[in-house]
Short mmCIF file of C-alpha atoms in Angstrom, two decimals:
data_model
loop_
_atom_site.label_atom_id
_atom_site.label_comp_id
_atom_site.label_asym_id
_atom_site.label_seq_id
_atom_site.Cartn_x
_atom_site.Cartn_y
_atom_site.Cartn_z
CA UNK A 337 43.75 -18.50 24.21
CA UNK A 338 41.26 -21.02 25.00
CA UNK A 339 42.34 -24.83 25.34
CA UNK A 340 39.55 -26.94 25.79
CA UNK A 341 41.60 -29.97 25.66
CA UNK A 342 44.56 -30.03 27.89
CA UNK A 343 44.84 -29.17 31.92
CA UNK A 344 47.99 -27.83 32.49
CA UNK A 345 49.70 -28.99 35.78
CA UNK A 346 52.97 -27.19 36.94
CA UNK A 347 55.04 -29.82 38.88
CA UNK A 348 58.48 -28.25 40.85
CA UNK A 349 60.36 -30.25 38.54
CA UNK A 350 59.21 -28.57 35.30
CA UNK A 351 62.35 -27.55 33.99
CA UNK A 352 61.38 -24.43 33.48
CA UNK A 353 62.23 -24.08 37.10
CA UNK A 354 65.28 -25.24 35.99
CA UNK A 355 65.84 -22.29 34.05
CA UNK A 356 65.14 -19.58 35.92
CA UNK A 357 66.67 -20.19 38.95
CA UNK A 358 69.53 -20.38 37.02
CA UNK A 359 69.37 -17.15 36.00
CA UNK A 360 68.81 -16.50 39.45
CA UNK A 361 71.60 -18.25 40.76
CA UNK A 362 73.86 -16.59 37.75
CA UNK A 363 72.98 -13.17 39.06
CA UNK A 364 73.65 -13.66 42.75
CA UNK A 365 76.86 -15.23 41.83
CA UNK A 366 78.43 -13.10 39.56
CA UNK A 367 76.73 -9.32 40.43
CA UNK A 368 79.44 -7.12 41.55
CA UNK A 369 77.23 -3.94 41.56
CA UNK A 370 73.91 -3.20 41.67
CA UNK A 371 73.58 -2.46 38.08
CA UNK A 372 74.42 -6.27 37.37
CA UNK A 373 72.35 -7.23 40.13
CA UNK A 374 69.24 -5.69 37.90
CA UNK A 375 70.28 -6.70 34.60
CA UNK A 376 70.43 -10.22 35.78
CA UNK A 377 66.50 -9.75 37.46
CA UNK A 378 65.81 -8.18 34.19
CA UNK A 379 67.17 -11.43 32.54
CA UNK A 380 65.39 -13.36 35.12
CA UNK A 381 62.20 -12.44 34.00
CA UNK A 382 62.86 -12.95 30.28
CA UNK A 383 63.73 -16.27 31.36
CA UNK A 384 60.44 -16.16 33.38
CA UNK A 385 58.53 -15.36 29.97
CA UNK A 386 60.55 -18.14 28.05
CA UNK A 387 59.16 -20.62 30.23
CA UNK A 388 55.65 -19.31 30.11
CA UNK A 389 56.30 -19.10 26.16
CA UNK A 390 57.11 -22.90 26.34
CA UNK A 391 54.26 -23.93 28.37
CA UNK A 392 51.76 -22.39 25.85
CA UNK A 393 53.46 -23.78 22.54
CA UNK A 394 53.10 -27.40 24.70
CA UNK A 395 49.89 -26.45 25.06
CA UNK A 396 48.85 -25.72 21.52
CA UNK A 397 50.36 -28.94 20.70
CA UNK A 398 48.90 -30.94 22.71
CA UNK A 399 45.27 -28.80 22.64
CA UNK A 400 46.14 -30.10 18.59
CA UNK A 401 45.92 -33.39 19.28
CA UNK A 402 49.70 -34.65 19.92
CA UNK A 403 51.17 -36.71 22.34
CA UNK A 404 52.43 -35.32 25.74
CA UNK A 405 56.39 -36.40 24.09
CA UNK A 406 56.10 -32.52 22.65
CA UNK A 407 56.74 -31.67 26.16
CA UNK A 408 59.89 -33.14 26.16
CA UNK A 409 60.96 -32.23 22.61
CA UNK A 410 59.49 -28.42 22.95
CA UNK A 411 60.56 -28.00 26.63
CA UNK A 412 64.12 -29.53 26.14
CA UNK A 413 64.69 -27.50 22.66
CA UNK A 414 63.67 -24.01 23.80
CA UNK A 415 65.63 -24.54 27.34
CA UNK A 416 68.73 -25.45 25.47
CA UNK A 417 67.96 -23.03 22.71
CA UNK A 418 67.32 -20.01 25.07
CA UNK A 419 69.65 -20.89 28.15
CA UNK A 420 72.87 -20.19 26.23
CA UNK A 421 71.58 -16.83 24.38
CA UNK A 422 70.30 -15.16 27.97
CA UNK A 423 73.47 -15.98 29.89
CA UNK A 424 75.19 -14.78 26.72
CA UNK A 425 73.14 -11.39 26.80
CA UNK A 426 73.58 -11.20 30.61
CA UNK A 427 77.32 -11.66 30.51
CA UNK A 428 78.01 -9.43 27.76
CA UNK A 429 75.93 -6.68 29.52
CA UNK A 430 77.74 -7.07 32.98
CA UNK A 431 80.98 -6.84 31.06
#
């Protein structure tokens, strides 16, 4: 995808950070066995790929013409969408 309009600048505060090493965190904290210890770097990465997901739809929107605030309304919704459905996946799978 080609975005003529926007430069994207990944600061260490981007909450997708946020989100991930979470997930990261979660895993270390609650693996017992190695299988856990890859299901949670499997969730990790989906995680990963939600945050990549969320820069690109910020992206599009603002490549569209909108104002930066759809990085706080897009990057806000699909971290509090997606944060509670992986650590429900990984907790259900550790189980």
């Amino acid at each position: 995808m080609i975005l003529p309009n926007v430069n994207i600048e990944i600061v260490k505060e981007c909450t997708g950070y946020f989100l991930t090493s979470g997930f990261l965190a979660l895993t270390f904290a609650l693996s017992k066995r190695i299988r856990d210890f890859i299901i949670g770097i499997f969730i990790t990465i989906l995680a990963y790929l939600v945050n990549i997901l969320r820069i690109l739809l910020i992206s599009y929107f603002l490549n569209l013409g909108y104002r930066t605030i759809w990085h706080d309304i897009l990057g806000y919704i699909i971290i509090i969408i997606f944060a509670p459905l992986l650590s429900y996946l990984y907790l259900r799978l550790i189980e």
